[in-house]
Amino acid sequence: MILTLNLECLDQNIVKFYEQDSNKSLIQDALIHGYKIVNSSTYGLNFDNSNQDSIKKINILSTENSHLSQQIQDLESQILNLQTKQNLQIQENSQKLITQFNLQKIEQEDYYSKRETEKRTLFDTLLLCSQQQKTQELDDYKSQISNLNQQILLIKDSERNHYELKIHELQNKLDERNSIYSNSSKKGAEGENNIELVLNSLLPNAIINDTHTQSRSGDIRIELQGIQILYENKNFTNNVPKRDIDKFIRDVSESDVNCGIMCSENSGIANRNDLDIEILDGKPMIYLHNTKDNVDKIKIAIIILVNILQNNLELDTSMIQKIKDLVKETEEINKIYNSQKKHLNLMGEQNDKLVIHTRTIKYRLEEIISKCENSEFDERKQKCQHCSKFFMDLDKHIKKNHL
């Protein structure tokens, strides 16, 4: 016989027990014992007793549940009371804290207000003291400036008086010189004597000889640092003509001099610019215009020639142009100064500026001349950072000596 049962409603352990094939003998025993229990005379009694016990237990549990519910209600009531008390206590404490905070806030505001008042008072006091001190210092500075201005005025007056005397002396000498130059018979001899004096003044360490009586030797022979210079001086009203220029070039070429200078005291030179340089058979020659107005050009030209020959320098047109520009500027300054010297009392401030400007130009000229005298100077040369010397080909020098 095959018995089919729906076991899903039973306990899972019972279901597993009946599903295992290994439990067939046990299942058979269980069915037999179950049958005996169900068909016994005490099975119904036991079932009734079990129900009565369950009812009693349910009643007891119900009673206990009622007691517990009552206890829960009591506890909830107590909790509510405690929460109410706690909230009241919190509110009371919060109010106390707020009151205390407000009091502290007021105290802090009063304290900071006092501090700010004290700071403001202290700041105002310090500011007043500082203002008074600065005012005193300003007054002292004003007093010092006033004293310095007085000293400057005194120095200016002293300088003005000094230069007025100098100008007066120069004016007298100029009048004497004009009177000499107005006499044509004295003009030539005086010009030669004058240029020799000028050269001796400009070149105190040079040997200067009058050679105007010697053929093809120019007016004056200058020897400076071993360099022989033929000096030709012209005192013409008009520009020096071509025939005199050709004679000068021939004298330089055929004599034993190293170089030559042609100067025109009161005019230009035909087909030549001021400070133009020519080289013939390795002998450089310089042409100078209006040297009477600016004798410093003569010294500059001599220094240029000496440096070219001593250092075997190539002509640097940019350097010559710079010197030309500076010479022209000094000539303009001298013209302005000469035109204003009779009105020195009215033009004192302008003359002071011109003197300062002239000194600046002189310094720049001396700087350029100093560079020319330095054998290492050449704008095309570069300075070596290792040995501080100048070289035309700096890369080659570094590779050869420093790498």
mmCIF file of C-alpha atoms in Angstrom:
data_model
loop_
_atom_site.group_PDB
_atom_site.id
_atom_site.type_symbol
_atom_site.label_atom_id
_atom_site.label_comp_id
_atom_site.label_asym_id
_atom_site.label_seq_id
_atom_site.Cartn_x
_atom_site.Cartn_y
_atom_site.Cartn_z
ATOM 1 C CA MET A 1 0.000 0.000 0.000
ATOM 2 C CA ILE A 2 1.289 3.507 -0.888
ATOM 3 C CA LEU A 3 0.219 6.274 1.462
ATOM 4 C CA THR A 4 0.460 9.904 0.241
ATOM 5 C CA LEU A 5 0.511 12.658 2.917
ATOM 6 C CA ASN A 6 0.698 16.468 2.703
ATOM 7 C CA LEU A 7 3.554 17.168 5.133
ATOM 8 C CA GLU A 8 4.096 20.894 4.369
ATOM 9 C CA CYS A 9 2.001 21.961 7.336
ATOM 10 C CA LEU A 10 4.163 19.931 9.734
ATOM 11 C CA ASP A 11 7.402 20.879 11.394
ATOM 12 C CA GLN A 12 10.300 20.887 8.947
ATOM 13 C CA ASN A 13 12.285 18.427 11.030
ATOM 14 C CA ILE A 14 9.360 15.941 10.834
ATOM 15 C CA VAL A 15 9.126 16.517 7.068
ATOM 16 C CA LYS A 16 12.850 15.799 6.634
ATOM 17 C CA PHE A 17 12.484 12.681 8.790
ATOM 18 C CA TYR A 18 9.747 11.229 6.551
ATOM 19 C CA GLU A 19 11.511 12.202 3.311
ATOM 20 C CA GLN A 20 14.712 10.243 3.995
ATOM 21 C CA ASP A 21 14.757 6.692 2.586
ATOM 22 C CA SER A 22 17.076 5.568 5.328
ATOM 23 C CA ASN A 23 14.283 6.150 7.882
ATOM 24 C CA LYS A 24 11.774 3.650 6.402
ATOM 25 C CA SER A 25 11.975 1.286 9.355
ATOM 26 C CA LEU A 26 11.725 4.188 11.784
ATOM 27 C CA ILE A 27 8.735 5.592 9.908
ATOM 28 C CA GLN A 28 7.048 2.203 10.113
ATOM 29 C CA ASP A 29 7.638 2.103 13.900
ATOM 30 C CA ALA A 30 6.303 5.634 14.227
ATOM 31 C CA LEU A 31 3.097 4.699 12.435
ATOM 32 C CA ILE A 32 2.597 1.673 14.655
ATOM 33 C CA HIS A 33 3.176 3.602 17.866
ATOM 34 C CA GLY A 34 1.039 6.457 16.663
ATOM 35 C CA TYR A 35 -1.785 4.131 15.935
ATOM 36 C CA LYS A 36 -1.595 2.637 19.410
ATOM 37 C CA ILE A 37 -1.577 6.052 21.090
ATOM 38 C CA VAL A 38 -4.513 7.376 19.127
ATOM 39 C CA ASN A 39 -6.642 4.268 19.721
ATOM 40 C CA SER A 40 -5.844 4.069 23.481
ATOM 41 C CA SER A 41 -8.629 4.841 25.995
ATOM 42 C CA THR A 42 -6.608 7.642 27.713
ATOM 43 C CA TYR A 43 -5.806 9.625 24.573
ATOM 44 C CA GLY A 44 -9.004 11.732 24.722
ATOM 45 C CA LEU A 45 -8.620 12.359 28.463
ATOM 46 C CA ASN A 46 -5.064 13.465 28.015
ATOM 47 C CA PHE A 47 -6.150 15.796 25.278
ATOM 48 C CA ASP A 48 -8.886 17.352 27.451
ATOM 49 C CA ASN A 49 -6.517 17.772 30.336
ATOM 50 C CA SER A 50 -4.044 19.397 28.046
ATOM 51 C CA ASN A 51 -6.692 21.864 26.841
ATOM 52 C CA GLN A 52 -7.707 22.763 30.405
ATOM 53 C CA ASP A 53 -4.104 23.351 31.357
ATOM 54 C CA SER A 54 -3.687 25.551 28.331
ATOM 55 C CA ILE A 55 -6.781 27.572 29.253
ATOM 56 C CA LYS A 56 -5.493 28.068 32.785
ATOM 57 C CA LYS A 57 -2.153 29.154 31.481
ATOM 58 C CA ILE A 58 -3.845 31.530 29.066
ATOM 59 C CA ASN A 59 -5.888 33.028 31.895
ATOM 60 C CA ILE A 60 -2.812 33.391 34.046
ATOM 61 C CA LEU A 61 -0.906 34.999 31.180
ATOM 62 C CA SER A 62 -3.853 37.287 30.472
ATOM 63 C CA THR A 63 -3.909 38.361 34.107
ATOM 64 C CA GLU A 64 -0.162 38.934 34.064
ATOM 65 C CA ASN A 65 -0.537 40.818 30.798
ATOM 66 C CA SER A 66 -3.141 43.079 32.389
ATOM 67 C CA HIS A 67 -0.816 43.730 35.331
ATOM 68 C CA LEU A 68 2.049 44.400 32.964
ATOM 69 C CA SER A 69 -0.103 46.725 30.862
ATOM 70 C CA GLN A 70 -1.033 48.618 33.996
ATOM 71 C CA GLN A 71 2.611 48.790 34.991
ATOM 72 C CA ILE A 72 3.477 50.007 31.525
ATOM 73 C CA GLN A 73 0.850 52.731 31.782
ATOM 74 C CA ASP A 74 2.176 53.680 35.198
ATOM 75 C CA LEU A 75 5.721 53.769 33.854
ATOM 76 C CA GLU A 76 4.638 55.822 30.856
ATOM 77 C CA SER A 77 2.900 58.242 33.198
ATOM 78 C CA GLN A 78 6.038 58.450 35.330
ATOM 79 C CA ILE A 79 8.180 58.941 32.239
ATOM 80 C CA LEU A 80 5.865 61.712 31.060
ATOM 81 C CA ASN A 81 6.074 63.385 34.444
ATOM 82 C CA LEU A 82 9.843 63.052 34.433
ATOM 83 C CA GLN A 83 10.035 64.484 30.920
ATOM 84 C CA THR A 84 7.828 67.372 31.964
ATOM 85 C CA LYS A 85 9.997 68.046 35.004
ATOM 86 C CA GLN A 86 13.131 67.711 32.918
ATOM 87 C CA ASN A 87 11.797 70.127 30.288
ATOM 88 C CA LEU A 88 10.879 72.589 33.000
ATOM 89 C CA GLN A 89 14.332 72.193 34.520
ATOM 90 C CA ILE A 90 15.958 72.634 31.111
ATOM 91 C CA GLN A 91 13.897 75.756 30.452
ATOM 92 C CA GLU A 92 14.795 77.123 33.848
ATOM 93 C CA ASN A 93 18.498 76.372 33.333
ATOM 94 C CA SER A 94 18.381 77.810 29.823
ATOM 95 C CA GLN A 95 16.816 80.977 31.124
ATOM 96 C CA LYS A 96 19.493 81.233 33.787
ATOM 97 C CA LEU A 97 22.211 80.678 31.192
ATOM 98 C CA ILE A 98 20.686 83.276 28.868
ATOM 99 C CA THR A 99 20.490 85.751 31.716
ATOM 100 C CA GLN A 100 24.082 85.008 32.710
ATOM 101 C CA PHE A 101 25.223 85.276 29.091
ATOM 102 C CA ASN A 102 23.487 88.632 28.667
ATOM 103 C CA LEU A 103 25.141 89.906 31.815
ATOM 104 C CA GLN A 104 28.547 88.737 30.617
ATOM 105 C CA LYS A 105 27.856 90.244 27.205
ATOM 106 C CA ILE A 106 27.039 93.588 28.764
ATOM 107 C CA GLU A 107 30.180 93.386 30.885
ATOM 108 C CA GLN A 108 32.285 92.520 27.829
ATOM 109 C CA GLU A 109 30.746 95.354 25.825
ATOM 110 C CA ASP A 110 31.483 97.772 28.638
ATOM 111 C CA TYR A 111 35.044 96.450 28.889
ATOM 112 C CA TYR A 112 35.694 96.717 25.153
ATOM 113 C CA SER A 113 34.069 100.120 25.061
ATOM 114 C CA LYS A 114 36.468 101.288 27.751
ATOM 115 C CA ARG A 115 39.379 99.693 25.909
ATOM 116 C CA GLU A 116 38.390 101.390 22.666
ATOM 117 C CA THR A 117 38.064 104.701 24.472
ATOM 118 C CA GLU A 118 41.489 104.225 26.038
ATOM 119 C CA LYS A 119 42.987 103.216 22.681
ATOM 120 C CA ARG A 120 41.416 106.200 20.939
ATOM 121 C CA THR A 121 42.682 108.521 23.665
ATOM 122 C CA LEU A 122 46.162 106.997 23.469
ATOM 123 C CA PHE A 123 46.128 107.159 19.664
ATOM 124 C CA ASP A 124 45.038 110.791 19.687
ATOM 125 C CA THR A 125 47.769 111.596 22.202
ATOM 126 C CA LEU A 126 50.436 109.805 20.154
ATOM 127 C CA LEU A 127 49.138 111.392 16.953
ATOM 128 C CA LEU A 128 49.293 114.829 18.497
ATOM 129 C CA CYS A 129 52.834 114.200 19.751
ATOM 130 C CA SER A 130 53.864 112.878 16.341
ATOM 131 C CA GLN A 131 52.327 115.878 14.596
ATOM 132 C CA GLN A 132 54.102 118.232 16.929
ATOM 133 C CA GLN A 133 57.378 116.370 16.395
ATOM 134 C CA LYS A 134 56.958 116.369 12.602
ATOM 135 C CA THR A 135 56.018 120.039 12.682
ATOM 136 C CA GLN A 136 59.156 120.776 14.647
ATOM 137 C CA GLU A 137 61.249 118.686 12.244
ATOM 138 C CA LEU A 138 59.625 120.453 9.295
ATOM 139 C CA ASP A 139 60.430 123.817 10.827
ATOM 140 C CA ASP A 140 64.014 122.657 11.369
ATOM 141 C CA TYR A 141 64.246 121.485 7.759
ATOM 142 C CA LYS A 142 62.807 124.758 6.537
ATOM 143 C CA SER A 143 65.369 126.593 8.612
ATOM 144 C CA GLN A 144 68.157 124.395 7.215
ATOM 145 C CA ILE A 145 66.871 124.906 3.670
ATOM 146 C CA SER A 146 66.730 128.639 4.243
ATOM 147 C CA ASN A 147 70.305 128.620 5.526
ATOM 148 C CA LEU A 148 71.416 126.478 2.587
ATOM 149 C CA ASN A 149 69.659 128.825 0.176
ATOM 150 C CA GLN A 150 71.472 131.734 1.758
ATOM 151 C CA GLN A 151 74.752 129.873 1.409
ATOM 152 C CA ILE A 152 73.930 129.016 -2.212
ATOM 153 C CA LEU A 153 73.129 132.648 -2.931
ATOM 154 C CA LEU A 154 76.401 133.698 -1.348
ATOM 155 C CA ILE A 155 78.286 131.082 -3.379
ATOM 156 C CA LYS A 156 76.481 132.186 -6.545
ATOM 157 C CA ASP A 157 77.320 135.807 -5.838
ATOM 158 C CA SER A 158 80.926 134.849 -5.196
ATOM 159 C CA GLU A 159 81.054 132.761 -8.395
ATOM 160 C CA ARG A 160 79.352 135.531 -10.341
ATOM 161 C CA ASN A 161 81.841 138.109 -9.096
ATOM 162 C CA HIS A 162 84.694 135.712 -9.855
ATOM 163 C CA TYR A 163 83.494 135.047 -13.393
ATOM 164 C CA GLU A 164 82.701 138.695 -13.964
ATOM 165 C CA LEU A 165 86.338 139.477 -13.227
ATOM 166 C CA LYS A 166 87.452 136.617 -15.464
ATOM 167 C CA ILE A 167 85.135 137.756 -18.236
ATOM 168 C CA HIS A 168 86.362 141.314 -17.855
ATOM 169 C CA GLU A 169 89.953 140.101 -18.105
ATOM 170 C CA LEU A 170 89.100 137.929 -21.105
ATOM 171 C CA GLN A 171 87.259 140.839 -22.717
ATOM 172 C CA ASN A 172 90.309 143.032 -22.309
ATOM 173 C CA LYS A 173 92.523 140.311 -23.772
ATOM 174 C CA LEU A 174 90.043 139.840 -26.603
ATOM 175 C CA ASP A 175 90.039 143.553 -27.316
ATOM 176 C CA GLU A 176 93.822 143.513 -27.365
ATOM 177 C CA ARG A 177 93.813 140.481 -29.638
ATOM 178 C CA ASN A 178 91.263 142.089 -31.969
ATOM 179 C CA SER A 179 93.406 145.164 -32.164
ATOM 180 C CA ILE A 180 96.360 142.971 -33.094
ATOM 181 C CA TYR A 181 94.369 141.026 -35.699
ATOM 182 C CA SER A 182 93.067 144.236 -37.186
ATOM 183 C CA ASN A 183 96.666 145.006 -38.121
ATOM 184 C CA SER A 184 97.439 142.731 -41.106
ATOM 185 C CA SER A 185 101.193 143.051 -40.668
ATOM 186 C CA LYS A 186 101.043 141.610 -37.185
ATOM 187 C CA LYS A 187 98.356 139.025 -37.902
ATOM 188 C CA GLY A 188 100.582 136.263 -39.334
ATOM 189 C CA ALA A 189 103.324 136.392 -36.724
ATOM 190 C CA GLU A 190 100.842 136.728 -33.880
ATOM 191 C CA GLY A 191 98.859 133.767 -35.194
ATOM 192 C CA GLU A 192 101.919 131.533 -35.258
ATOM 193 C CA ASN A 193 103.006 132.602 -31.797
ATOM 194 C CA ASN A 194 99.487 132.171 -30.498
ATOM 195 C CA ILE A 195 99.019 128.612 -31.849
ATOM 196 C CA GLU A 196 102.372 127.590 -30.390
ATOM 197 C CA LEU A 197 101.260 128.891 -26.981
ATOM 198 C CA VAL A 198 97.956 127.029 -27.332
ATOM 199 C CA LEU A 199 99.724 123.771 -28.191
ATOM 200 C CA ASN A 200 102.104 124.116 -25.246
ATOM 201 C CA SER A 201 99.123 124.716 -22.977
ATOM 202 C CA LEU A 202 97.177 121.743 -24.363
ATOM 203 C CA LEU A 203 100.166 119.354 -24.440
ATOM 204 C CA PRO A 204 102.535 120.176 -21.561
ATOM 205 C CA ASN A 205 104.413 116.852 -21.980
ATOM 206 C CA ALA A 206 104.927 117.140 -25.754
ATOM 207 C CA ILE A 207 107.932 118.467 -27.723
ATOM 208 C CA ILE A 208 106.724 121.360 -29.910
ATOM 209 C CA ASN A 209 108.991 122.961 -32.532
ATOM 210 C CA ASP A 210 108.301 125.839 -34.923
ATOM 211 C CA THR A 211 109.077 124.533 -38.439
ATOM 212 C CA HIS A 212 107.326 127.108 -40.638
ATOM 213 C CA THR A 213 110.695 128.246 -42.036
ATOM 214 C CA GLN A 214 111.600 124.693 -43.116
ATOM 215 C CA SER A 215 110.436 123.371 -46.457
ATOM 216 C CA ARG A 216 107.767 120.655 -46.525
ATOM 217 C CA SER A 217 107.613 120.518 -42.723
ATOM 218 C CA GLY A 218 104.371 122.353 -41.991
ATOM 219 C CA ASP A 219 104.050 125.146 -39.448
ATOM 220 C CA ILE A 220 104.812 123.126 -36.305
ATOM 221 C CA ARG A 221 106.278 119.697 -35.543
ATOM 222 C CA ILE A 222 104.764 117.921 -32.482
ATOM 223 C CA GLU A 223 106.383 114.881 -30.861
ATOM 224 C CA LEU A 224 104.181 113.031 -28.331
ATOM 225 C CA GLN A 225 104.860 109.524 -26.964
ATOM 226 C CA GLY A 226 107.257 108.838 -29.826
ATOM 227 C CA ILE A 227 104.755 109.919 -32.520
ATOM 228 C CA GLN A 228 105.808 112.693 -34.943
ATOM 229 C CA ILE A 229 102.910 114.960 -35.979
ATOM 230 C CA LEU A 230 103.018 117.605 -38.730
ATOM 231 C CA TYR A 231 100.771 120.498 -37.706
ATOM 232 C CA GLU A 232 99.529 122.907 -40.392
ATOM 233 C CA ASN A 233 97.649 125.992 -39.150
ATOM 234 C CA LYS A 234 95.610 128.295 -41.412
ATOM 235 C CA ASN A 235 94.190 131.678 -40.448
ATOM 236 C CA PHE A 236 91.969 132.409 -43.456
ATOM 237 C CA THR A 237 88.711 134.296 -43.590
ATOM 238 C CA ASN A 238 87.418 131.970 -46.315
ATOM 239 C CA ASN A 239 87.641 128.184 -46.421
ATOM 240 C CA VAL A 240 91.109 126.693 -46.904
ATOM 241 C CA PRO A 241 91.443 126.106 -50.693
ATOM 242 C CA LYS A 242 92.379 122.878 -52.452
ATOM 243 C CA ARG A 243 95.951 123.964 -53.257
ATOM 244 C CA ASP A 244 96.786 124.320 -49.544
ATOM 245 C CA ILE A 245 95.178 120.940 -48.839
ATOM 246 C CA ASP A 246 97.268 119.296 -51.580
ATOM 247 C CA LYS A 247 100.429 120.951 -50.208
ATOM 248 C CA PHE A 248 99.581 119.659 -46.691
ATOM 249 C CA ILE A 249 99.058 116.095 -48.001
ATOM 250 C CA ARG A 250 102.345 116.269 -49.939
ATOM 251 C CA ASP A 251 104.280 117.544 -46.886
ATOM 252 C CA VAL A 252 102.910 114.704 -44.706
ATOM 253 C CA SER A 253 103.620 112.106 -47.380
ATOM 254 C CA GLU A 254 107.197 113.208 -48.161
ATOM 255 C CA SER A 255 108.384 114.030 -44.631
ATOM 256 C CA ASP A 256 109.387 111.622 -41.875
ATOM 257 C CA VAL A 257 106.306 112.354 -39.720
ATOM 258 C CA ASN A 258 103.834 109.635 -38.720
ATOM 259 C CA CYS A 259 100.651 111.680 -39.219
ATOM 260 C CA GLY A 260 99.338 115.204 -39.791
ATOM 261 C CA ILE A 261 96.745 117.740 -38.660
ATOM 262 C CA MET A 262 95.395 120.660 -40.696
ATOM 263 C CA CYS A 263 93.586 123.345 -38.687
ATOM 264 C CA SER A 264 91.665 126.361 -39.878
ATOM 265 C CA GLU A 265 91.237 128.888 -37.081
ATOM 266 C CA ASN A 266 88.339 130.940 -38.444
ATOM 267 C CA SER A 267 86.877 128.960 -41.359
ATOM 268 C CA GLY A 268 86.263 125.538 -42.803
ATOM 269 C CA ILE A 269 88.345 123.409 -45.163
ATOM 270 C CA ALA A 270 87.276 122.795 -48.761
ATOM 271 C CA ASN A 271 85.761 119.334 -49.415
ATOM 272 C CA ARG A 272 86.519 118.234 -45.851
ATOM 273 C CA ASN A 273 84.182 117.894 -42.880
ATOM 274 C CA ASP A 274 85.224 118.828 -39.389
ATOM 275 C CA LEU A 275 87.220 115.965 -37.793
ATOM 276 C CA ASP A 276 87.441 114.068 -41.101
ATOM 277 C CA ILE A 277 90.233 111.444 -41.140
ATOM 278 C CA GLU A 278 92.174 110.297 -44.194
ATOM 279 C CA ILE A 279 94.966 107.736 -44.447
ATOM 280 C CA LEU A 280 97.672 108.016 -47.104
ATOM 281 C CA ASP A 281 100.508 105.467 -47.214
ATOM 282 C CA GLY A 282 99.664 104.395 -43.663
ATOM 283 C CA LYS A 283 99.760 107.998 -42.362
ATOM 284 C CA PRO A 284 96.457 109.236 -40.865
ATOM 285 C CA MET A 285 95.521 112.918 -41.308
ATOM 286 C CA ILE A 286 92.797 114.889 -39.510
ATOM 287 C CA TYR A 287 91.111 118.125 -40.663
ATOM 288 C CA LEU A 288 89.734 120.587 -38.090
ATOM 289 C CA HIS A 289 87.424 123.593 -38.673
ATOM 290 C CA ASN A 290 87.217 126.807 -36.623
ATOM 291 C CA THR A 291 89.740 125.741 -33.996
ATOM 292 C CA LYS A 292 89.963 129.256 -32.607
ATOM 293 C CA ASP A 293 86.471 128.859 -31.158
ATOM 294 C CA ASN A 294 87.208 125.444 -29.650
ATOM 295 C CA VAL A 295 90.885 124.640 -29.150
ATOM 296 C CA ASP A 296 90.023 121.422 -27.293
ATOM 297 C CA LYS A 297 89.399 119.833 -30.703
ATOM 298 C CA ILE A 298 93.143 120.052 -31.347
ATOM 299 C CA LYS A 299 93.972 117.975 -28.256
ATOM 300 C CA ILE A 300 91.262 115.450 -29.108
ATOM 301 C CA ALA A 301 92.602 115.057 -32.660
ATOM 302 C CA ILE A 302 96.189 114.582 -31.406
ATOM 303 C CA ILE A 303 95.105 111.927 -28.871
ATOM 304 C CA ILE A 304 93.117 110.093 -31.567
ATOM 305 C CA LEU A 305 96.115 110.026 -33.933
ATOM 306 C CA VAL A 306 98.532 108.875 -31.208
ATOM 307 C CA ASN A 307 96.221 106.038 -30.154
ATOM 308 C CA ILE A 308 95.573 104.930 -33.736
ATOM 309 C CA LEU A 309 99.303 104.674 -34.418
ATOM 310 C CA GLN A 310 100.398 103.230 -31.054
ATOM 311 C CA ASN A 311 97.684 100.576 -30.883
ATOM 312 C CA ASN A 312 97.340 99.871 -34.609
ATOM 313 C CA LEU A 313 93.628 100.598 -34.338
ATOM 314 C CA GLU A 314 91.326 100.453 -37.284
ATOM 315 C CA LEU A 315 89.183 103.522 -37.845
ATOM 316 C CA ASP A 316 85.963 103.308 -35.878
ATOM 317 C CA THR A 317 83.479 105.626 -37.571
ATOM 318 C CA SER A 318 80.965 105.341 -34.749
ATOM 319 C CA MET A 319 83.519 106.557 -32.197
ATOM 320 C CA ILE A 320 84.599 109.436 -34.455
ATOM 321 C CA GLN A 321 80.944 110.376 -34.947
ATOM 322 C CA LYS A 322 80.381 110.393 -31.177
ATOM 323 C CA ILE A 323 83.367 112.701 -30.724
ATOM 324 C CA LYS A 324 82.100 114.938 -33.548
ATOM 325 C CA ASP A 325 78.690 115.192 -31.913
ATOM 326 C CA LEU A 326 80.194 116.047 -28.531
ATOM 327 C CA VAL A 327 82.530 118.632 -30.059
ATOM 328 C CA LYS A 328 79.615 120.233 -31.891
ATOM 329 C CA GLU A 329 77.654 120.320 -28.657
ATOM 330 C CA THR A 330 80.501 122.034 -26.787
ATOM 331 C CA GLU A 331 80.802 124.535 -29.640
ATOM 332 C CA GLU A 332 77.114 125.333 -29.345
ATOM 333 C CA ILE A 333 77.495 125.738 -25.594
ATOM 334 C CA ASN A 334 80.485 128.045 -26.052
ATOM 335 C CA LYS A 335 78.517 130.114 -28.552
ATOM 336 C CA ILE A 336 75.638 130.458 -26.117
ATOM 337 C CA TYR A 337 78.002 131.294 -23.281
ATOM 338 C CA ASN A 338 79.899 133.910 -25.325
ATOM 339 C CA SER A 339 76.667 135.511 -26.503
ATOM 340 C CA GLN A 340 75.401 135.782 -22.944
ATOM 341 C CA LYS A 341 78.561 136.724 -21.073
ATOM 342 C CA LYS A 342 77.873 140.492 -21.336
ATOM 343 C CA HIS A 343 74.549 139.978 -19.579
ATOM 344 C CA LEU A 344 75.813 137.730 -16.812
ATOM 345 C CA ASN A 345 73.912 139.550 -14.053
ATOM 346 C CA LEU A 346 70.611 138.896 -15.832
ATOM 347 C CA MET A 347 71.475 135.422 -17.064
ATOM 348 C CA GLY A 348 73.202 133.994 -13.983
ATOM 349 C CA GLU A 349 70.929 130.988 -13.629
ATOM 350 C CA GLN A 350 71.265 130.032 -17.301
ATOM 351 C CA ASN A 351 75.030 130.406 -17.171
ATOM 352 C CA ASP A 352 75.183 128.145 -14.102
ATOM 353 C CA LYS A 353 73.287 125.488 -16.029
ATOM 354 C CA LEU A 354 75.612 125.929 -18.993
ATOM 355 C CA VAL A 355 78.659 125.536 -16.755
ATOM 356 C CA ILE A 356 77.237 122.299 -15.335
ATOM 357 C CA HIS A 357 76.384 121.093 -18.832
ATOM 358 C CA THR A 358 79.882 121.957 -20.041
ATOM 359 C CA ARG A 359 81.437 120.019 -17.167
ATOM 360 C CA THR A 360 79.226 117.047 -18.036
ATOM 361 C CA ILE A 361 80.292 117.195 -21.673
ATOM 362 C CA LYS A 362 83.912 117.543 -20.618
ATOM 363 C CA TYR A 363 83.576 114.463 -18.415
ATOM 364 C CA ARG A 364 82.044 112.505 -21.297
ATOM 365 C CA LEU A 365 84.858 113.647 -23.594
ATOM 366 C CA GLU A 366 87.473 112.652 -21.036
ATOM 367 C CA GLU A 367 85.758 109.273 -20.679
ATOM 368 C CA ILE A 368 85.872 108.680 -24.442
ATOM 369 C CA ILE A 369 89.493 109.872 -24.606
ATOM 370 C CA SER A 370 90.362 107.572 -21.716
ATOM 371 C CA LYS A 371 88.811 104.678 -23.609
ATOM 372 C CA CYS A 372 90.807 105.649 -26.679
ATOM 373 C CA GLU A 373 94.003 105.672 -24.602
ATOM 374 C CA ASN A 374 93.249 102.180 -23.315
ATOM 375 C CA SER A 375 94.934 99.805 -25.746
ATOM 376 C CA GLU A 376 92.386 97.133 -24.954
ATOM 377 C CA PHE A 377 89.427 99.328 -25.919
ATOM 378 C CA ASP A 378 87.610 98.510 -29.114
ATOM 379 C CA GLU A 379 83.818 98.421 -29.466
ATOM 380 C CA ARG A 380 84.153 95.329 -31.631
ATOM 381 C CA LYS A 381 86.097 93.475 -28.941
ATOM 382 C CA GLN A 382 84.436 91.352 -26.268
ATOM 383 C CA LYS A 383 85.502 90.996 -22.652
ATOM 384 C CA CYS A 384 86.552 87.546 -21.403
ATOM 385 C CA GLN A 385 84.816 86.627 -18.140
ATOM 386 C CA HIS A 386 87.775 84.458 -17.112
ATOM 387 C CA CYS A 387 90.744 86.806 -17.525
ATOM 388 C CA SER A 388 88.920 90.193 -17.957
ATOM 389 C CA LYS A 389 90.795 90.953 -21.201
ATOM 390 C CA PHE A 390 89.308 92.020 -24.544
ATOM 391 C CA PHE A 391 89.502 89.970 -27.749
ATOM 392 C CA MET A 392 88.183 90.274 -31.284
ATOM 393 C CA ASP A 393 87.419 86.524 -31.415
ATOM 394 C CA LEU A 394 86.296 85.738 -27.860
ATOM 395 C CA ASP A 395 85.140 82.173 -28.639
ATOM 396 C CA LYS A 396 88.523 81.247 -30.083
ATOM 397 C CA HIS A 397 90.327 82.708 -27.063
ATOM 398 C CA ILE A 398 88.126 80.778 -24.575
ATOM 399 C CA LYS A 399 88.569 77.467 -26.444
ATOM 400 C CA LYS A 400 92.323 77.946 -26.592
ATOM 401 C CA ASN A 401 93.032 79.181 -23.049
ATOM 402 C CA HIS A 402 90.134 78.311 -20.759
ATOM 403 C CA LEU A 403 88.695 74.970 -21.963
#
